[in-house]
Short mmCIF file of C-alpha atoms and ligand atoms in Angstrom, two decimals:
data_model
loop_
_atom_site.label_atom_id
_atom_site.label_comp_id
_atom_site.label_asym_id
_atom_site.label_seq_id
_atom_site.Cartn_x
_atom_site.Cartn_y
_atom_site.Cartn_z
CA MET A 1 0.00 0.00 0.00
CA ARG A 2 1.18 3.53 -0.74
CA ALA A 3 0.01 6.89 0.58
CA VAL A 4 -2.56 8.69 -1.61
CA LYS A 5 -0.91 10.57 -4.49
CA GLY A 6 0.03 14.11 -3.45
CA MET A 7 -0.18 13.27 0.27
CA LYS A 8 3.07 12.89 2.19
CA ASP A 9 4.24 11.23 5.37
CA ILE A 10 6.33 13.37 7.67
CA LEU A 11 8.69 10.92 9.33
CA PRO A 12 10.23 11.47 12.78
CA ASP A 13 13.57 12.42 11.14
CA GLU A 14 11.93 15.52 9.66
CA ILE A 15 9.64 16.43 12.52
CA SER A 16 11.93 18.72 14.50
CA LYS A 17 11.93 21.40 11.79
CA TRP A 18 8.10 21.20 11.69
CA HIS A 19 7.93 21.61 15.45
CA ARG A 20 10.30 24.58 15.31
CA LEU A 21 8.24 26.23 12.58
CA GLU A 22 4.90 25.61 14.29
CA ASN A 23 6.23 26.84 17.64
CA ALA A 24 7.66 29.97 16.04
CA PHE A 25 4.29 30.69 14.41
CA ARG A 26 2.40 30.14 17.68
CA GLN A 27 4.78 32.42 19.51
CA ARG A 28 4.52 35.16 16.89
CA ALA A 29 0.71 34.93 16.72
CA GLU A 30 0.37 35.01 20.50
CA ALA A 31 2.70 38.01 20.71
CA TYR A 32 0.11 39.82 18.57
CA GLY A 33 -2.82 38.74 20.76
CA PHE A 34 -4.12 35.85 18.62
CA ARG A 35 -5.59 32.75 20.24
CA GLU A 36 -5.80 29.31 18.69
CA VAL A 37 -9.02 27.94 17.22
CA ARG A 38 -9.51 24.34 16.11
CA PHE A 39 -12.35 23.44 13.78
CA PRO A 40 -13.28 20.15 12.10
CA ILE A 41 -11.42 18.79 9.08
CA VAL A 42 -14.76 17.91 7.49
CA GLU A 43 -17.52 20.46 6.90
CA PRO A 44 -20.82 20.60 5.00
CA THR A 45 -19.98 21.02 1.30
CA ALA A 46 -22.27 24.06 1.00
CA LEU A 47 -20.02 26.00 3.40
CA PHE A 48 -17.17 26.05 0.88
CA VAL A 49 -19.34 26.38 -2.23
CA ARG A 50 -21.07 29.47 -0.84
CA SER A 51 -17.96 31.21 0.51
CA ILE A 52 -15.11 30.29 -1.84
CA GLY A 53 -17.47 30.51 -4.82
CA GLU A 54 -19.05 28.15 -7.34
CA THR A 55 -16.87 29.23 -10.26
CA THR A 56 -13.49 28.98 -8.48
CA ASP A 57 -10.94 26.27 -9.29
CA ILE A 58 -11.13 25.04 -5.71
CA VAL A 59 -14.88 24.42 -5.82
CA GLU A 60 -15.12 23.37 -9.47
CA LYS A 61 -12.16 21.00 -9.58
CA GLU A 62 -10.30 20.46 -6.37
CA MET A 63 -12.52 19.58 -3.43
CA TYR A 64 -12.59 16.14 -1.83
CA THR A 65 -16.35 15.80 -1.57
CA PHE A 66 -18.22 12.67 -0.54
CA THR A 67 -21.63 11.59 0.66
CA ASP A 68 -21.65 10.13 4.16
CA ARG A 69 -23.84 7.27 5.32
CA GLY A 70 -26.59 9.72 6.26
CA ASP A 71 -26.66 11.08 2.66
CA LYS A 72 -25.03 14.37 3.67
CA SER A 73 -22.57 15.97 1.27
CA LEU A 74 -19.34 16.61 3.18
CA THR A 75 -16.00 18.07 2.08
CA LEU A 76 -12.47 17.86 3.46
CA ARG A 77 -11.61 21.47 4.24
CA PRO A 78 -9.61 23.09 1.40
CA GLU A 79 -8.80 26.11 3.59
CA GLY A 80 -9.59 27.58 7.01
CA THR A 81 -11.36 30.91 6.48
CA ALA A 82 -14.80 29.45 5.72
CA SER A 83 -14.68 27.23 8.82
CA SER A 84 -13.55 30.17 10.96
CA VAL A 85 -16.52 32.23 9.79
CA ARG A 86 -18.89 29.32 10.33
CA ALA A 87 -17.61 28.85 13.89
CA TYR A 88 -17.66 32.62 14.56
CA VAL A 89 -21.31 32.88 13.53
CA GLN A 90 -22.41 29.56 15.07
CA HIS A 91 -21.09 30.52 18.51
CA SER A 92 -22.18 34.22 18.34
CA VAL A 93 -18.63 35.22 19.20
CA GLN A 94 -19.35 38.87 18.38
CA ALA A 95 -21.61 39.04 21.47
CA ARG A 96 -18.61 38.34 23.70
CA GLU A 97 -15.96 40.67 22.31
CA PRO A 98 -15.83 43.43 19.69
CA VAL A 99 -12.67 42.14 18.02
CA SER A 100 -11.65 38.47 17.80
CA LYS A 101 -8.19 37.35 16.73
CA TRP A 102 -7.81 33.67 15.88
CA TYR A 103 -5.03 31.50 14.55
CA TYR A 104 -4.92 27.90 13.35
CA ILE A 105 -2.41 25.35 12.11
CA GLY A 106 -3.45 22.20 10.30
CA PRO A 107 -3.86 20.14 7.14
CA MET A 108 -5.94 21.29 4.17
CA TYR A 109 -7.03 19.25 1.14
CA ARG A 110 -7.15 20.21 -2.53
CA ARG A 111 -7.05 17.78 -5.42
CA GLU A 112 -4.61 19.80 -7.50
CA ARG A 113 -2.02 18.39 -9.89
CA PRO A 114 0.86 17.42 -7.57
CA ALA A 115 4.12 19.30 -8.22
CA LYS A 116 7.05 20.59 -6.22
CA GLY A 117 5.47 22.73 -3.48
CA ARG A 118 1.93 21.67 -4.45
CA TYR A 119 0.27 18.78 -2.65
CA ARG A 120 -3.18 17.34 -2.15
CA GLN A 121 -2.78 17.39 1.61
CA PHE A 122 -0.76 20.39 2.76
CA TYR A 123 -0.41 22.35 5.98
CA GLN A 124 -1.46 25.91 6.54
CA ALA A 125 -0.83 28.27 9.43
CA GLY A 126 -3.35 31.06 9.29
CA ILE A 127 -4.88 33.94 11.21
CA GLU A 128 -8.26 35.65 11.02
CA VAL A 129 -9.29 38.95 12.65
CA PHE A 130 -13.02 39.65 13.06
CA GLY A 131 -14.57 43.02 13.87
CA ASP A 132 -11.95 45.55 12.72
CA PRO A 133 -12.57 47.37 9.43
CA GLY A 134 -8.95 48.49 9.07
CA PRO A 135 -6.86 49.79 7.45
CA PHE A 136 -4.42 49.79 10.40
CA VAL A 137 -5.10 46.17 11.24
CA ASP A 138 -4.52 45.27 7.57
CA ALA A 139 -1.06 46.79 7.80
CA GLU A 140 -0.33 45.18 11.15
CA VAL A 141 -1.28 41.73 9.89
CA ILE A 142 0.93 42.13 6.80
CA ASP A 143 3.79 43.47 8.91
CA MET A 144 3.40 40.59 11.35
CA VAL A 145 3.72 37.91 8.70
CA VAL A 146 6.56 39.65 6.89
CA GLY A 147 8.43 39.84 10.22
CA PHE A 148 7.67 36.19 10.90
CA ILE A 149 9.09 35.12 7.54
CA ALA A 150 12.22 37.22 8.07
CA SER A 151 12.69 35.68 11.53
CA LEU A 152 12.96 32.27 9.84
CA GLY A 153 15.93 33.47 7.83
CA ILE A 154 13.97 33.86 4.58
CA THR A 155 15.28 37.13 3.20
CA GLU A 156 14.35 37.13 -0.47
CA VAL A 157 10.64 37.88 -0.58
CA GLU A 158 8.32 40.21 -2.39
CA VAL A 159 5.16 41.58 -0.76
CA LEU A 160 2.36 42.36 -3.21
CA ILE A 161 -0.76 44.27 -2.25
CA ASN A 162 -3.89 45.29 -4.11
CA SER A 163 -7.40 46.46 -3.41
CA ILE A 164 -10.45 45.08 -5.16
CA GLY A 165 -12.83 47.46 -3.39
CA GLY A 166 -16.29 46.69 -2.12
CA PRO A 167 -19.37 45.45 -4.02
CA GLU A 168 -19.89 48.82 -5.74
CA ALA A 169 -16.37 48.95 -7.19
CA ARG A 170 -16.55 45.35 -8.27
CA GLU A 171 -19.83 45.86 -10.10
CA SER A 172 -18.39 48.78 -12.05
CA TYR A 173 -15.19 46.82 -12.72
CA ARG A 174 -17.16 43.79 -13.87
CA GLU A 175 -18.71 45.85 -16.66
CA ALA A 176 -15.34 47.24 -17.77
CA LEU A 177 -13.78 43.81 -17.69
CA LEU A 178 -16.57 42.24 -19.75
CA GLU A 179 -16.16 44.97 -22.32
CA TYR A 180 -12.42 44.21 -22.50
CA LEU A 181 -12.88 40.42 -22.61
CA ALA A 182 -15.70 40.34 -25.19
CA PRO A 183 -13.47 40.51 -28.33
CA HIS A 184 -11.20 37.77 -26.84
CA ARG A 185 -14.02 35.42 -25.95
CA ALA A 186 -13.20 32.75 -28.53
CA GLU A 187 -9.54 32.64 -27.46
CA LEU A 188 -10.35 31.91 -23.81
CA CYS A 189 -10.41 28.36 -22.46
CA PRO A 190 -13.86 26.74 -22.20
CA ASP A 191 -13.88 27.24 -18.41
CA CYS A 192 -13.23 30.97 -18.81
CA GLN A 193 -15.88 31.33 -21.51
CA ARG A 194 -18.32 29.96 -18.99
CA ARG A 195 -16.85 32.11 -16.21
CA MET A 196 -17.31 35.24 -18.32
CA ASP A 197 -21.03 34.85 -17.91
CA ALA A 198 -21.08 33.71 -14.31
CA ASN A 199 -18.14 35.59 -12.74
CA PRO A 200 -15.75 37.40 -15.12
CA LEU A 201 -13.25 38.23 -12.33
CA ARG A 202 -12.34 34.57 -12.20
CA VAL A 203 -10.89 34.80 -15.71
CA LEU A 204 -8.10 36.88 -14.17
CA ASP A 205 -6.66 34.01 -12.13
CA CYS A 206 -7.02 31.25 -14.71
CA LYS A 207 -3.76 29.32 -15.10
CA VAL A 208 -4.18 28.46 -18.82
CA PRO A 209 -1.34 30.33 -20.67
CA ARG A 210 -3.50 32.10 -23.30
CA CYS A 211 -5.96 33.24 -20.63
CA THR A 212 -3.06 34.54 -18.53
CA GLU A 213 -1.80 36.57 -21.53
CA ILE A 214 -5.22 38.09 -22.13
CA ALA A 215 -5.66 38.80 -18.41
CA ALA A 216 -2.30 40.62 -18.33
CA ASN A 217 -3.69 43.49 -20.43
CA ALA A 218 -7.04 43.75 -18.69
CA PRO A 219 -7.97 47.12 -17.14
CA SER A 220 -7.00 47.53 -13.48
CA ILE A 221 -9.58 47.33 -10.75
CA LEU A 222 -7.81 50.21 -8.98
CA GLN A 223 -9.46 52.62 -11.44
CA HIS A 224 -12.88 51.55 -10.17
CA LEU A 225 -12.45 52.00 -6.42
CA THR A 226 -14.92 54.26 -4.62
CA ASP A 227 -13.56 57.19 -2.56
CA GLU A 228 -13.92 55.10 0.63
CA ASP A 229 -12.12 52.13 -0.92
CA ARG A 230 -9.35 54.43 -2.12
CA ALA A 231 -8.98 56.08 1.34
CA HIS A 232 -8.77 52.60 2.89
CA PHE A 233 -6.08 51.49 0.45
CA ASP A 234 -4.14 54.74 0.98
CA GLY A 235 -4.37 54.23 4.76
CA LEU A 236 -2.96 50.72 4.41
CA GLN A 237 -0.02 51.96 2.37
CA GLU A 238 0.71 54.88 4.69
CA THR A 239 0.76 52.55 7.70
CA LEU A 240 3.03 50.04 5.94
CA THR A 241 5.38 52.91 5.22
CA VAL A 242 5.38 53.97 8.89
CA LEU A 243 6.14 50.36 9.86
CA GLY A 244 8.93 50.17 7.28
CA THR A 245 7.35 47.11 5.66
CA PRO A 246 8.41 46.85 2.02
CA TYR A 247 5.58 46.27 -0.47
CA ARG A 248 4.65 46.70 -4.11
CA VAL A 249 1.18 47.61 -5.37
CA ASP A 250 0.17 45.11 -8.04
CA GLY A 251 -3.11 46.19 -9.61
CA SER A 252 -3.44 42.82 -11.36
CA LEU A 253 -3.16 40.76 -8.16
CA MET A 254 -6.28 38.61 -7.87
CA ARG A 255 -6.83 35.69 -5.57
CA GLY A 256 -8.59 32.44 -6.41
CA LEU A 257 -11.36 32.79 -3.83
CA ASP A 258 -14.58 34.80 -4.26
CA TYR A 259 -15.01 36.07 -0.72
CA TYR A 260 -12.50 38.92 -0.81
CA THR A 261 -13.25 42.64 -0.56
CA ARG A 262 -10.78 45.56 -0.56
CA THR A 263 -7.31 44.49 0.66
CA LEU A 264 -5.55 41.55 -1.02
CA PHE A 265 -1.96 40.50 -0.46
CA GLU A 266 0.53 37.78 -1.26
CA VAL A 267 4.12 37.17 -0.27
CA LEU A 268 6.26 35.52 -2.94
CA GLY A 269 9.51 33.71 -2.18
CA LYS A 270 12.29 34.71 -4.55
CA GLY A 271 15.05 32.35 -3.44
CA GLU A 272 16.01 29.05 -5.00
CA GLY A 273 14.48 25.86 -3.70
CA LEU A 274 10.88 26.90 -4.16
CA GLY A 275 10.36 26.37 -7.88
CA ALA A 276 7.23 27.53 -9.66
CA GLN A 277 4.98 27.40 -6.57
CA ASN A 278 6.47 30.52 -5.05
CA ALA A 279 3.44 31.99 -3.25
CA LEU A 280 4.39 31.54 0.40
CA LEU A 281 1.14 32.96 1.64
CA GLY A 282 -1.99 34.74 0.60
CA GLY A 283 -4.64 36.72 2.37
CA GLY A 284 -7.08 39.54 2.30
CA ARG A 285 -10.17 41.18 3.66
CA TYR A 286 -13.61 39.56 3.49
CA ASP A 287 -16.00 42.14 4.92
CA GLU A 288 -19.19 40.57 3.53
CA MET A 289 -18.76 36.95 4.57
CA VAL A 290 -19.91 36.93 8.21
CA LYS A 291 -23.11 38.73 7.21
CA SER A 292 -23.71 36.38 4.29
CA PHE A 293 -23.63 33.45 6.73
CA GLY A 294 -26.32 35.00 8.88
CA GLY A 295 -24.05 36.80 11.35
CA PRO A 296 -23.98 40.53 12.12
CA ASP A 297 -22.24 42.91 9.72
CA THR A 298 -18.63 42.16 10.72
CA PRO A 299 -15.54 43.14 8.76
CA ALA A 300 -12.70 40.59 8.72
CA ILE A 301 -9.21 39.99 7.39
CA GLY A 302 -6.74 37.12 7.44
CA PHE A 303 -4.05 35.14 5.69
CA ALA A 304 -2.76 31.59 5.43
CA ILE A 305 0.83 30.43 4.93
CA GLY A 306 1.75 27.18 3.18
CA LEU A 307 4.07 25.45 5.64
CA GLU A 308 5.71 23.07 3.12
CA ARG A 309 6.67 26.06 0.99
CA LEU A 310 8.02 27.91 3.99
CA LEU A 311 10.19 24.92 4.91
CA MET A 312 11.49 24.76 1.34
CA ALA A 313 12.42 28.44 1.42
CA MET A 314 14.10 28.31 4.85
CA PRO A 315 17.88 27.95 5.10
CA GLN A 316 18.74 24.38 6.07
CA GLY A 317 19.78 24.45 9.73
CA GLU A 318 21.66 21.74 11.57
CA SER A 319 19.55 18.80 12.58
CA ASP A 320 19.29 18.74 16.33
CA SER A 321 19.15 15.77 18.64
CA HIS A 322 16.03 14.39 20.25
CA VAL A 323 18.06 12.87 23.12
CA ASP A 324 19.95 14.49 26.01
CA VAL A 325 21.40 11.40 27.68
CA PHE A 326 22.09 7.87 26.54
CA ILE A 327 22.29 5.31 29.36
CA VAL A 328 24.82 2.53 28.87
CA ALA A 329 24.72 -0.68 30.92
CA ALA A 330 28.32 -1.96 31.16
CA GLN A 331 27.28 -5.52 32.08
CA ALA A 332 24.12 -7.52 31.47
CA GLY A 333 23.60 -7.77 35.25
CA VAL A 334 22.97 -4.02 35.69
CA ARG A 335 20.38 -3.58 32.94
CA GLY A 336 17.54 -3.39 35.45
CA GLU A 337 19.41 -0.76 37.47
CA ALA A 338 20.18 1.16 34.23
CA THR A 339 16.46 1.19 33.40
CA LEU A 340 15.76 2.62 36.85
CA LEU A 341 18.41 5.32 36.30
CA SER A 342 16.73 6.20 32.96
CA ARG A 343 13.44 6.68 34.77
CA GLU A 344 15.03 8.85 37.49
CA LEU A 345 16.51 11.15 34.86
CA ARG A 346 13.28 11.30 32.81
CA ASP A 347 11.39 12.25 35.98
CA ALA A 348 13.92 15.09 36.32
CA GLY A 349 12.84 16.42 32.93
CA LEU A 350 15.58 14.98 30.70
CA ARG A 351 15.15 13.18 27.37
CA VAL A 352 16.71 9.78 27.93
CA GLU A 353 17.38 6.87 25.59
CA SER A 354 19.03 3.49 26.07
CA ASP A 355 19.34 0.27 24.16
CA LEU A 356 17.21 -2.13 26.14
CA ARG A 357 18.38 -4.98 23.92
CA GLY A 358 21.76 -4.72 25.66
CA GLY A 359 24.91 -5.42 23.63
CA SER A 360 28.58 -4.58 24.16
CA LEU A 361 29.73 -1.34 25.78
CA LYS A 362 31.20 -0.30 22.42
CA SER A 363 28.02 -0.93 20.45
CA GLN A 364 25.93 0.98 23.00
CA LEU A 365 28.29 3.97 22.79
CA ARG A 366 28.17 3.82 18.99
CA ARG A 367 24.39 4.01 19.17
CA ALA A 368 24.62 7.06 21.48
CA ASP A 369 26.82 8.76 18.88
CA LYS A 370 24.57 7.78 16.01
CA ILE A 371 21.51 9.43 17.53
CA ASN A 372 23.52 12.52 18.37
CA ALA A 373 23.16 12.27 22.18
CA ARG A 374 25.18 14.93 23.96
CA ILE A 375 25.95 12.80 27.02
CA ALA A 376 26.39 9.10 27.76
CA MET A 377 26.00 7.79 31.28
CA ILE A 378 27.72 4.52 31.97
CA LEU A 379 26.61 2.26 34.78
CA GLY A 380 28.51 -0.94 35.73
CA GLU A 381 28.52 -3.28 38.74
CA SER A 382 31.18 -1.24 40.53
CA GLU A 383 29.25 2.02 39.94
CA VAL A 384 26.03 0.53 41.28
CA GLU A 385 27.85 -0.72 44.40
CA ARG A 386 29.43 2.68 45.07
CA GLY A 387 26.34 4.77 44.18
CA VAL A 388 28.10 6.63 41.36
CA VAL A 389 27.86 6.89 37.55
CA GLN A 390 30.35 7.66 34.79
CA LEU A 391 29.33 10.79 32.92
CA LYS A 392 30.81 10.97 29.42
CA ASP A 393 30.52 14.22 27.47
CA LEU A 394 30.36 12.94 23.91
CA GLN A 395 31.04 16.37 22.41
CA LYS A 396 34.15 17.19 24.47
CA GLN A 397 35.21 13.55 24.87
CA THR A 398 35.72 13.91 28.64
CA GLN A 399 34.64 11.52 31.39
CA ASP A 400 33.88 12.13 35.10
CA GLU A 401 32.72 9.96 37.94
CA ILE A 402 29.90 11.63 39.85
CA PRO A 403 27.55 10.65 42.72
CA ARG A 404 24.31 9.27 41.28
CA PRO A 405 21.99 11.70 43.14
CA GLU A 406 23.82 14.60 41.48
CA ALA A 407 23.49 13.20 37.95
CA ALA A 408 20.39 15.10 36.81
CA LYS A 409 21.67 18.44 38.07
CA ARG A 410 25.06 17.98 36.41
CA ILE A 411 23.44 17.11 33.07
CA HIS A 412 21.12 20.12 33.18
CA THR A 413 24.17 22.34 33.81
CA LEU A 414 26.11 20.75 30.95
CA LEU A 415 23.21 21.16 28.53
CA THR A 416 22.79 24.85 29.22
CA GLN A 417 26.49 25.62 28.72
P1 HAM B 1 -4.71 30.39 -0.58
O1 HAM B 1 -3.96 31.41 -1.36
O2 HAM B 1 -5.62 29.51 -1.31
O3 HAM B 1 -5.50 31.20 0.54
O4 HAM B 1 -3.69 29.51 0.22
C1 HAM B 1 -2.74 30.10 1.09
C2 HAM B 1 -1.38 29.42 0.95
O5 HAM B 1 -1.52 28.01 1.14
C3 HAM B 1 -0.75 29.55 -0.43
O6 HAM B 1 -0.07 30.77 -0.57
C4 HAM B 1 0.23 28.37 -0.41
O7 HAM B 1 1.42 28.71 0.28
C5 HAM B 1 -0.52 27.33 0.39
N1 HAM B 1 -1.15 26.34 -0.53
C6 HAM B 1 -2.31 26.45 -1.18
N2 HAM B 1 -2.55 25.34 -1.92
C7 HAM B 1 -1.50 24.52 -1.72
C8 HAM B 1 -1.15 23.21 -2.20
N3 HAM B 1 -1.94 22.51 -3.00
N4 HAM B 1 0.03 22.67 -1.78
C9 HAM B 1 0.85 23.35 -0.93
N5 HAM B 1 0.57 24.58 -0.44
C10 HAM B 1 -0.59 25.16 -0.84
C11 HAM B 1 -6.31 30.63 1.48
O8 HAM B 1 -6.35 29.45 1.70
C12 HAM B 1 -7.10 31.63 2.28
N6 HAM B 1 -7.94 30.88 3.24
C13 HAM B 1 -6.19 32.60 3.00
C14 HAM B 1 -6.92 33.58 3.84
C15 HAM B 1 -7.12 33.55 5.17
N7 HAM B 1 -7.56 34.65 3.39
C16 HAM B 1 -8.13 35.27 4.39
N8 HAM B 1 -7.88 34.59 5.49
#
């Protein structure tokens, strides 16, 4: 049996860099006042169809949708924003606090064509802010994620921002876009010909090469913003400038989800190692969505980062050890006592390994080296009798005899040096 195409195992050898990345994200999010939310991996299909949009690639082609035994149509979540909004409305969160700041980390599912940096199960770390119309929070959220990426040692990035305005601007843009697209209709792919009637904005993020070429010369939505939209976008840019966050306005930036209003942004990785899938993260404002799900009129903004892509863009650090101390039993007769010593040290908060199969002193020490343990502790008959242990620093290649009750303290001191 093999894993499903496009879905990867993360083996224990790779897990420490995942833990480091997830912990760094948690820390950063909590420093900005975000709290974690966990929502189900499976949701009613209609949740995604109604929010992401019927004519999007995600809904038309990529969702893992199935009927359960109760004849309900369910879908593996392709992203986290729709579920966040569903949970926010379902639990009337707005009644408890005027502004809610949530973060999440977890797997998402999209049946895309697998490629480097593109998988069918992938991990996102995301945030959502409910209740703040911006534009200061828009700038803070962008600044936060740009700082987070820099803190991981990823230096070559480009921050793109755009505004697609509110419903009024989009209606006026829709007309201008249709006028531009009409003479090109026959050249567009069949999907886009259909999208022209249902939702012409979707033509702008089609990945078919000829459609991309046509989209490149389309009029910009920035020309259609209302005065309020324009003031909002100006406010965002002024705040980014105050924060010293580099950005570029890209009037052709569109995102493949229908729920956005006003602010849109993406961060692209420029370094090697990423390949064609260079969008590290994407986000934007979705001021209409809470209301459209039956909640109060609540503005919102968020983003999600692709964790696999972030790991690919990060400089490769040294692999660290998952073991502090390796316990070596010098003779078969002390293996029970060595197991007891392991437990004493674990109870003192240390990460302890041993080879319970036994074996020669040399083979046990080789194993300690192999798993990169910093310290080996050797216990033989004479040590047990005298209440001492041999403490071997495997990095410095030194050895000391120390009283057993002092072992844990000595190791803690060595590890912090
Ligand atoms: P998205 O642009 O669809 O936005 O996805 C965000 C990020 O997830 C992408 O920039 C990419 O790094 C990663 N990603 C997407 N698809 C894949 C894939 N097949 N394989 C690997 N990585 C992938 C959203 O999902 C929105 N919910 C973001 C958001 C939050 N907007 C507002 N709040």
